[in-house]
mmCIF file of C-alpha atoms in Angstrom:
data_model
loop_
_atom_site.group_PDB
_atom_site.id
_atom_site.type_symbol
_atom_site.label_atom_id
_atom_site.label_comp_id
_atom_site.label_asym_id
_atom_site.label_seq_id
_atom_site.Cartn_x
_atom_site.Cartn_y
_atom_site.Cartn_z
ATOM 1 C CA UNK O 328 139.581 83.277 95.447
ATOM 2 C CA UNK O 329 137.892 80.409 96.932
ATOM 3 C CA UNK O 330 134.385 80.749 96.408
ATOM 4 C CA UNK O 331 131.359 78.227 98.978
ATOM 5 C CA UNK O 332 128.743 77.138 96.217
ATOM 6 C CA UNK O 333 127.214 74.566 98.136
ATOM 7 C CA UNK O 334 125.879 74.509 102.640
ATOM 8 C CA UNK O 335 123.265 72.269 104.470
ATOM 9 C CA UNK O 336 122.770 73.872 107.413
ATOM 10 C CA UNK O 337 120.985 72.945 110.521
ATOM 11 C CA UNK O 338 117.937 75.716 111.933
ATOM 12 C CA UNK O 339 115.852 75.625 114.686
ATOM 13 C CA UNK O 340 112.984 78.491 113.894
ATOM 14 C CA UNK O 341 109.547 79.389 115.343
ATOM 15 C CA UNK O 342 106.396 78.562 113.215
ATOM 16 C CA UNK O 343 105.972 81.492 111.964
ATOM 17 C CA UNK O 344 107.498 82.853 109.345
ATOM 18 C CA UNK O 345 106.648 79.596 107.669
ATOM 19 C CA UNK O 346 109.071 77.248 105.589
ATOM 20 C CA UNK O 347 107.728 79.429 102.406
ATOM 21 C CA UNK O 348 108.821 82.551 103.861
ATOM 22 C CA UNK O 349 112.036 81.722 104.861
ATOM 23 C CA UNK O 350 113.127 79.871 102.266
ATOM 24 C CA UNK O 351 112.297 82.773 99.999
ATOM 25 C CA UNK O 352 114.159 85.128 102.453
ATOM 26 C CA UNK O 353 117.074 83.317 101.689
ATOM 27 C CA UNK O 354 116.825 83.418 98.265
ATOM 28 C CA UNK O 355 116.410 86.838 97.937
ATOM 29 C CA UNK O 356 120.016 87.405 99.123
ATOM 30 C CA UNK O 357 121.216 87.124 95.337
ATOM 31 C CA UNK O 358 119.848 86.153 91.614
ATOM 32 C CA UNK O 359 121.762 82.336 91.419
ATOM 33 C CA UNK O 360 120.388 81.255 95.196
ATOM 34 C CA UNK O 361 118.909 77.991 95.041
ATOM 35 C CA UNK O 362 117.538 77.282 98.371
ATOM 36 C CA UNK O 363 116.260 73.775 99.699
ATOM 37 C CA UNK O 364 114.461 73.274 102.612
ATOM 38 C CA UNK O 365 113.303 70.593 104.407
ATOM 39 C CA UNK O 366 111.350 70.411 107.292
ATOM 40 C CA UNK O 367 112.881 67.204 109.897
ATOM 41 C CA UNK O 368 110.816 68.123 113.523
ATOM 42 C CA UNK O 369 108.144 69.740 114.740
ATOM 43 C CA UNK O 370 107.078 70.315 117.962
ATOM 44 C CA UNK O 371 104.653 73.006 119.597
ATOM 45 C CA UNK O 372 106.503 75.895 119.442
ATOM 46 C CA UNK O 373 109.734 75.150 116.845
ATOM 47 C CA UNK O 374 110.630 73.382 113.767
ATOM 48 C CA UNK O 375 114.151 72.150 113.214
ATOM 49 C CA UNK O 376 114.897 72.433 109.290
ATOM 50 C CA UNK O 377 117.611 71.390 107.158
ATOM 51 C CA UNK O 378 118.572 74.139 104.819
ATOM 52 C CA UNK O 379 120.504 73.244 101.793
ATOM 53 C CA UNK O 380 121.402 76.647 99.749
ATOM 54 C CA UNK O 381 123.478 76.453 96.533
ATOM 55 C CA UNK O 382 124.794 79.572 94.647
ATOM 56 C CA UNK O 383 128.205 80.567 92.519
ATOM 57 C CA UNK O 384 129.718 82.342 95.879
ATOM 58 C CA UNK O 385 127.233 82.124 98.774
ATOM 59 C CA UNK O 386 127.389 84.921 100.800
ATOM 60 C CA UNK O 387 127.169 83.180 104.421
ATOM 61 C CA UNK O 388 127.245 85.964 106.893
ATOM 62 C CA UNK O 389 124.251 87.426 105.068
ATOM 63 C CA UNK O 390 122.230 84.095 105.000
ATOM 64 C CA UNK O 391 122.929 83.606 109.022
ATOM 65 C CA UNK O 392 121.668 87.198 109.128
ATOM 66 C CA UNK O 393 118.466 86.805 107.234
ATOM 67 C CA UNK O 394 118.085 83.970 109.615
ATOM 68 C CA UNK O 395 119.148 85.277 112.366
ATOM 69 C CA UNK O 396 116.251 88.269 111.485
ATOM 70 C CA UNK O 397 113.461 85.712 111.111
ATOM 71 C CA UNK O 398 113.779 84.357 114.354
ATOM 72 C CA UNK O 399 116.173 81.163 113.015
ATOM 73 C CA UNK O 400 118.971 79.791 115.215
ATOM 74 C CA UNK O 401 121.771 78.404 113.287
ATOM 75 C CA UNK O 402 122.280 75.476 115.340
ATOM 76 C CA UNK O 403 125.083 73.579 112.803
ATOM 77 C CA UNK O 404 127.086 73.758 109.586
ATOM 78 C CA UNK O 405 126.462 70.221 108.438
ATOM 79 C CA UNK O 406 127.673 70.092 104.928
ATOM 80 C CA UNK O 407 129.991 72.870 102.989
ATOM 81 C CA UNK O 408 131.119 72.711 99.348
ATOM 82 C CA UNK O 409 134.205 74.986 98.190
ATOM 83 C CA UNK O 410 135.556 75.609 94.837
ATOM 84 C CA UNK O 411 138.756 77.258 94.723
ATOM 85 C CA UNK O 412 139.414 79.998 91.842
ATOM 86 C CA UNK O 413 141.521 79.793 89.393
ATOM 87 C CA UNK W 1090 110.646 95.808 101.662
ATOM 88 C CA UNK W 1091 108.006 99.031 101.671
ATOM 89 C CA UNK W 1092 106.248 99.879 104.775
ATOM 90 C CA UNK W 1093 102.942 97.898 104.228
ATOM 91 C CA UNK W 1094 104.802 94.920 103.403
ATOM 92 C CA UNK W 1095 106.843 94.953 106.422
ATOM 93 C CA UNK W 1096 103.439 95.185 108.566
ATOM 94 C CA UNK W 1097 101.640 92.667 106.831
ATOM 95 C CA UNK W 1098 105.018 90.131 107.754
ATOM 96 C CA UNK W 1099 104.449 91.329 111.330
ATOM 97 C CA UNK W 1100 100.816 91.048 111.803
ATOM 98 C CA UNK W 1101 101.175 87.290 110.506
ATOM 99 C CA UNK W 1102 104.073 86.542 112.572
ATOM 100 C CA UNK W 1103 102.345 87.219 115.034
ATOM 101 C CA UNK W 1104 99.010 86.595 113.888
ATOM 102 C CA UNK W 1105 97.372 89.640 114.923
ATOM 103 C CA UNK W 1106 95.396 90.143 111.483
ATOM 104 C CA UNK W 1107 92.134 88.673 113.319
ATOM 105 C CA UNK W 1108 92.955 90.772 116.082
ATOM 106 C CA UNK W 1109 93.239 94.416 114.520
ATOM 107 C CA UNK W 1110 90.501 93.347 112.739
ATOM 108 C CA UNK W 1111 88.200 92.635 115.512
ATOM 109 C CA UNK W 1112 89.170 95.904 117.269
ATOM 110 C CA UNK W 1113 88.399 97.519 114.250
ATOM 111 C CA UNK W 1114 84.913 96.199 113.936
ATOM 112 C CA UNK W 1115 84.678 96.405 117.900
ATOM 113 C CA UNK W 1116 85.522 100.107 118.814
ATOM 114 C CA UNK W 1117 84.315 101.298 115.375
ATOM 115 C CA UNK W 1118 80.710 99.632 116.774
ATOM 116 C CA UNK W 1119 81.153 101.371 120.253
ATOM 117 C CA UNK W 1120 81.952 104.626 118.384
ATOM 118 C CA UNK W 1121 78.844 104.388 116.342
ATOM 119 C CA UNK W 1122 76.249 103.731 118.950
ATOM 120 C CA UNK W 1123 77.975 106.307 121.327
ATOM 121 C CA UNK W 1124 77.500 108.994 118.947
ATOM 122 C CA UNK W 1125 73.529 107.475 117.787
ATOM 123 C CA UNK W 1126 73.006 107.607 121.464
ATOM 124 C CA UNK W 1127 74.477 111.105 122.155
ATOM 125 C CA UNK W 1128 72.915 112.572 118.939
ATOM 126 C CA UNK W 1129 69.374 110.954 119.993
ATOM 127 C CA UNK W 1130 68.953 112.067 123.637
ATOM 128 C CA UNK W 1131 69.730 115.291 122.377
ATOM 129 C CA UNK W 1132 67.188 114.883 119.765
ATOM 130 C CA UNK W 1133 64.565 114.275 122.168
ATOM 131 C CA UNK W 1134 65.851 116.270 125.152
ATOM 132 C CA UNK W 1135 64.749 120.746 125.157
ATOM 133 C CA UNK W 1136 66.121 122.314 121.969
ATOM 134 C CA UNK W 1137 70.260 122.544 122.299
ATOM 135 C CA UNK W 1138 72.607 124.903 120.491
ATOM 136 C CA UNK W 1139 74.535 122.825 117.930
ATOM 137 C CA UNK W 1140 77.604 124.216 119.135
ATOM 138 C CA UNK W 1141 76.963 122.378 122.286
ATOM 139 C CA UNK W 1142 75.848 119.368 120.912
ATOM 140 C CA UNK W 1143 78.883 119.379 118.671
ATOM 141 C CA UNK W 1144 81.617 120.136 121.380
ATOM 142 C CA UNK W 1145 79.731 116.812 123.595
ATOM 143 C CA UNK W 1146 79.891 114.920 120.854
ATOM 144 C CA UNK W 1147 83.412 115.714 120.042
ATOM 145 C CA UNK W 1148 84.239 115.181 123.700
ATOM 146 C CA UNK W 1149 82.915 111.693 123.511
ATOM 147 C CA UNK W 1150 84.377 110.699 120.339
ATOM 148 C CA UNK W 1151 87.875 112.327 121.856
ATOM 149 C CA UNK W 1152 87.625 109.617 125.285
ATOM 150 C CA UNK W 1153 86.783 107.089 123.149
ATOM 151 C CA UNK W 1154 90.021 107.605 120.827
ATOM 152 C CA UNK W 1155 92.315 107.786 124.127
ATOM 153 C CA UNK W 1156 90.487 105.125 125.967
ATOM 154 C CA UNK W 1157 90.978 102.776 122.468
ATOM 155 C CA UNK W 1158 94.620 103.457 121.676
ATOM 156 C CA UNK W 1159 95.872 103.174 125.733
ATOM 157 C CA UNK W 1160 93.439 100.198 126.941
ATOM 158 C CA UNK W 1161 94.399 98.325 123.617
ATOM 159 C CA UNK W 1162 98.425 99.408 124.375
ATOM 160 C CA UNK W 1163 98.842 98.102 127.660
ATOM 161 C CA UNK W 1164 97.267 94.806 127.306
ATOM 162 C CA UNK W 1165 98.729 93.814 123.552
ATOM 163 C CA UNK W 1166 101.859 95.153 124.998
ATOM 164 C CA UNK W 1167 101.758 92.924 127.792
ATOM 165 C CA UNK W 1168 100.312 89.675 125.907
ATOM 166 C CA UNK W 1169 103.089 90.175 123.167
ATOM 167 C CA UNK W 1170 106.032 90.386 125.738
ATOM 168 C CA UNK W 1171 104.655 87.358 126.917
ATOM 169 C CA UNK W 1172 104.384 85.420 123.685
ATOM 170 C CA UNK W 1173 108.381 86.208 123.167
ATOM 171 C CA UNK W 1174 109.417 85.504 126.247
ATOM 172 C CA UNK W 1175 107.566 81.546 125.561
ATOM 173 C CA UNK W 1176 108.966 81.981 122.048
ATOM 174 C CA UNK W 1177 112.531 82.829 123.375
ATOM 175 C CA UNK W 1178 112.186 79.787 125.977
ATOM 176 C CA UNK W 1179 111.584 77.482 123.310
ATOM 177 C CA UNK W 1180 114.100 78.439 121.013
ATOM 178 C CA UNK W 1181 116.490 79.012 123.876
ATOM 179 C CA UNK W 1182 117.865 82.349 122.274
ATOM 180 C CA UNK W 1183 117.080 85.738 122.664
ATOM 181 C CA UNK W 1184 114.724 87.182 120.015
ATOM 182 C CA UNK W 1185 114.833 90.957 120.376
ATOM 183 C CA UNK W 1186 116.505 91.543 117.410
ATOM 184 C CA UNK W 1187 114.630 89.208 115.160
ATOM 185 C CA UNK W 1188 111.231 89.992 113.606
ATOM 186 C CA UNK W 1189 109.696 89.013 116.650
ATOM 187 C CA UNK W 1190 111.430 91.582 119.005
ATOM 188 C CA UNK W 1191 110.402 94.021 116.155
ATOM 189 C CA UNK W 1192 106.862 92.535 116.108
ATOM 190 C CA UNK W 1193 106.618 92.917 120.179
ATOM 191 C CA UNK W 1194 107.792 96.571 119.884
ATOM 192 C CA UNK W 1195 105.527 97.676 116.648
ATOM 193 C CA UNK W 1196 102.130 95.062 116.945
ATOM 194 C CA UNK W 1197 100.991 97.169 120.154
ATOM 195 C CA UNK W 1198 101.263 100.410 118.842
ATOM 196 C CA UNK W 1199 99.297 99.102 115.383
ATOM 197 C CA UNK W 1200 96.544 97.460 117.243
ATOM 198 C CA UNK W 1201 96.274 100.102 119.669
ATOM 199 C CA UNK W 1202 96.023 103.061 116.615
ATOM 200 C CA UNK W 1203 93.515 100.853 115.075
ATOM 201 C CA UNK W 1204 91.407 100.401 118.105
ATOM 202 C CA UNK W 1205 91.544 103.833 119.023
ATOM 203 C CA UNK W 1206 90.895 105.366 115.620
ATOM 204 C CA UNK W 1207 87.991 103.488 114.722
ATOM 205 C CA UNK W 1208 86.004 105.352 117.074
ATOM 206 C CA UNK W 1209 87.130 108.375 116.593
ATOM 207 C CA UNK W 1210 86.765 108.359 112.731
ATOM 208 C CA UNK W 1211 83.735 106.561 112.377
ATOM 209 C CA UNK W 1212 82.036 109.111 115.214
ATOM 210 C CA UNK W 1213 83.887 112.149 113.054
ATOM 211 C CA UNK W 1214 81.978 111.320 110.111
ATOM 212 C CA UNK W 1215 78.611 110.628 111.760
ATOM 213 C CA UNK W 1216 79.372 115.205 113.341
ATOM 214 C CA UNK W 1217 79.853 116.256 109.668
ATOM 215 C CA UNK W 1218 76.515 116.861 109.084
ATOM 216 C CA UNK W 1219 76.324 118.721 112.264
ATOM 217 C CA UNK W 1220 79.642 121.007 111.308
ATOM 218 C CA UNK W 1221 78.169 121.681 108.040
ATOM 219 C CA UNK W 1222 75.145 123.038 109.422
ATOM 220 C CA UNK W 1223 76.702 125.005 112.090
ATOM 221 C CA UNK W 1224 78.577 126.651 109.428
ATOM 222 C CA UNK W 1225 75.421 128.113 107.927
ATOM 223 C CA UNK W 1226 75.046 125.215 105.457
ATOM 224 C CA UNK W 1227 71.061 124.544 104.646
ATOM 225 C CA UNK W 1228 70.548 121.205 104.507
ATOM 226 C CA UNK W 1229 67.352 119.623 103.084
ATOM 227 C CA UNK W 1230 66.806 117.568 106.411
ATOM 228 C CA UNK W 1231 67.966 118.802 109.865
ATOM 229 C CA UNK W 1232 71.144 118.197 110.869
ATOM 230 C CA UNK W 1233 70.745 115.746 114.079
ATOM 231 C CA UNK W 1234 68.448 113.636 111.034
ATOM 232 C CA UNK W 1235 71.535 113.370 109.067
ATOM 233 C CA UNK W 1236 73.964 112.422 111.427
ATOM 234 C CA UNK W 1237 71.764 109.477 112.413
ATOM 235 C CA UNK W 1238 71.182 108.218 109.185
ATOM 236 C CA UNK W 1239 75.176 108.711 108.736
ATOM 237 C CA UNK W 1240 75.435 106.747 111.976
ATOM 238 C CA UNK W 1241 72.901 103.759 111.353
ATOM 239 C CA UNK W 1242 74.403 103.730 107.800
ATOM 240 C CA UNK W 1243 78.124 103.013 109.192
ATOM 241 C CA UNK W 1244 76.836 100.419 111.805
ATOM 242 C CA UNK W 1245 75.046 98.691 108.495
ATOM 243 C CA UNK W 1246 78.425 98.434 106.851
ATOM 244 C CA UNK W 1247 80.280 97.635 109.815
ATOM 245 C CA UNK W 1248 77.707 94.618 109.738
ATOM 246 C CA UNK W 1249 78.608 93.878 105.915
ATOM 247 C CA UNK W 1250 82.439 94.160 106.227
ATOM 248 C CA UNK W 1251 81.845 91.210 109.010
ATOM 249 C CA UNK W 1252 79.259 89.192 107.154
ATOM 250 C CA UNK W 1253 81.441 89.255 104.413
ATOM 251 C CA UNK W 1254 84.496 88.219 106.699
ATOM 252 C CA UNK W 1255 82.527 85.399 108.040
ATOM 253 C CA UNK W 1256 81.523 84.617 104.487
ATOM 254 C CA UNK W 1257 77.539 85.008 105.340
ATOM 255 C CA UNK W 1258 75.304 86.728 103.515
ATOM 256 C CA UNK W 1259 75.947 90.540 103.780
ATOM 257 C CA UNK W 1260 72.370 92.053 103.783
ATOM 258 C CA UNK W 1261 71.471 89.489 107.075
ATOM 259 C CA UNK W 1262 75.052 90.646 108.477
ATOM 260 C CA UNK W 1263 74.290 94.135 107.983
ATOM 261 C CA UNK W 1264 70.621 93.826 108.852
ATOM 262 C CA UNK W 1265 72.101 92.333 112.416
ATOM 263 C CA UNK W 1266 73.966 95.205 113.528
ATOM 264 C CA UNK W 1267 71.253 98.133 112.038
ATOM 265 C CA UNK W 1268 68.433 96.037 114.312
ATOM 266 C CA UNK W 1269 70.984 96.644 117.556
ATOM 267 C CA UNK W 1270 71.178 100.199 116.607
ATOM 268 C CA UNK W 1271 67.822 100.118 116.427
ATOM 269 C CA UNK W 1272 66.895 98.722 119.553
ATOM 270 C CA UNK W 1273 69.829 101.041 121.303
ATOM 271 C CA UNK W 1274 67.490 104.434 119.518
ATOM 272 C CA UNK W 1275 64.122 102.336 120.946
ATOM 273 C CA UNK W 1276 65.818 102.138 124.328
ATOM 274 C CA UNK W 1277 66.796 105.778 124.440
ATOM 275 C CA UNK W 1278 63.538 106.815 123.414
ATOM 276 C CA UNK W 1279 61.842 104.987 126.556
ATOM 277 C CA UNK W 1280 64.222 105.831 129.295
ATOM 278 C CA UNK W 1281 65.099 109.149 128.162
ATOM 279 C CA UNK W 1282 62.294 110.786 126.034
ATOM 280 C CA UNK W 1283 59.254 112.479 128.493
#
């Protein structure tokens, strides 16, 4: 089974929740989630982030969920890392 | 994630804390000084049954629950329909099922149950005393005493719990708000008592 261990993707997301909260959101979606986030713009209403998340078999219709449920727009899949099993 | 949890994420999404707060402290106030005012023309007016007293009372406490929770409905349901329509326009993406369409449904109803049961509460406790005397309970002052010093007791703490939101001292805070109750009584007493 081919398993995605590593995305960067690109989010547009209101202020609120903040960075904290929905990086932590993300990283609630399983034990090995290693979430990265980095803040690129901000302007008066939005900030467009760059979220790298890293886990053993990310699960990525449940991470665009939880940002789809915080207000996020997945604007781009920017980087994708796949191991196939064995 | 429990039920207080999920409100707490809501209320600073939206950052409504200050506003339920305010409301709180606001309508609680209003409640307060209704019923010192009620409780003190009757005080001073020709000797009333405490049923009577009890049932105006109540009635006024009552209006000021419904006028709390449906004035404080319509406009937060309004202002947060507004905020995620901007929202939406910025993010160019409909938000409605996101914690910000959930926010826009549930934030109204919240403040508005706050604003509206402030009042009524704070004026329910200020009639026990008036309950427990109509049900043949002796008290060792009379009952329309009591509720007063129930009622300028709440407005003092109303005045604390904002003193010690502003980060002031409490006793000056608390002092504040007893001196307008004060002055309110002093008023009542001039216009109303022979």
């Amino acid at each position: 089974m081919v398993c995605i261990t590593r995305i960067v993707l690109d989010v547009l997301k209101p202020h609120h929740p903040t960075a904290l909260e929905f990086s932590q959101a993300i990283a609630e979606i399983g034990s090995d989630y290693h979430v990265c986030l980095t803040v690129i713009e901000m302007d008066e209403n939005t900030e467009t982030l760059q979220i790298e998340v890293t886990a053993n078999a990310i699960e990525f219709e449940q991470v665009q969920t939880v940002i789809n449920s915080l207000g996020g727009s997945l604007h781009s899949i920017d980087e994708v890392e796949a191991h196939g099993g064995t | 994630m429990n039920m207080l949890r999920q409100v707490g994420f809501l209320l600073r999404i939206t950052r409504s804390h200050d506003i339920v707060r305010r409301y709180f402290v606001v309508n609680g106030f209003d409640g307060a000084l209704t019923m010192l005012g009620l409780i003190t023309g009757f005080l001073i007016s020709a000797p009333t049954e405490l049923s009577v007293i009890i049932s105006a009372c109540l009635g006024a406490a009552i209006a000021l629950g419904v006028s709390g929770v449906s004035s404080a409905y319509i406009s937060e349901a309004a202002e947060r329909r507004r905020s995620l329509a901007q929202l939406e326009d910025a993010m160019v993406t409909d938000l409605q099922q996101s914690a910000h369409g959930k926010a826009t449904r549930w934030v109204p109803i919240l403040i508005a149950l706050v604003n509206g049961l402030a009042p009524l509460l704070i004026s329910l406790l200020i009639l026990i005393p008036l309950w427990v005397a109509n049900a043949g309970i002796v008290m060792p002052l009379p009952p329309l005493y009591v509720a007063i010093i129930i009622a300028l007791t709440l407005i003092f703490l109303l005045g604390v719990f904002l003193g010690r939101i502003e980060g002031v001292s409490w006793l000056n805070s608390g002092i504040k708000t007893l001196l307008v109750a004060l002055v309110t009584a002093a008023l009542i007493f001039m216009f109303v008592g022979d």
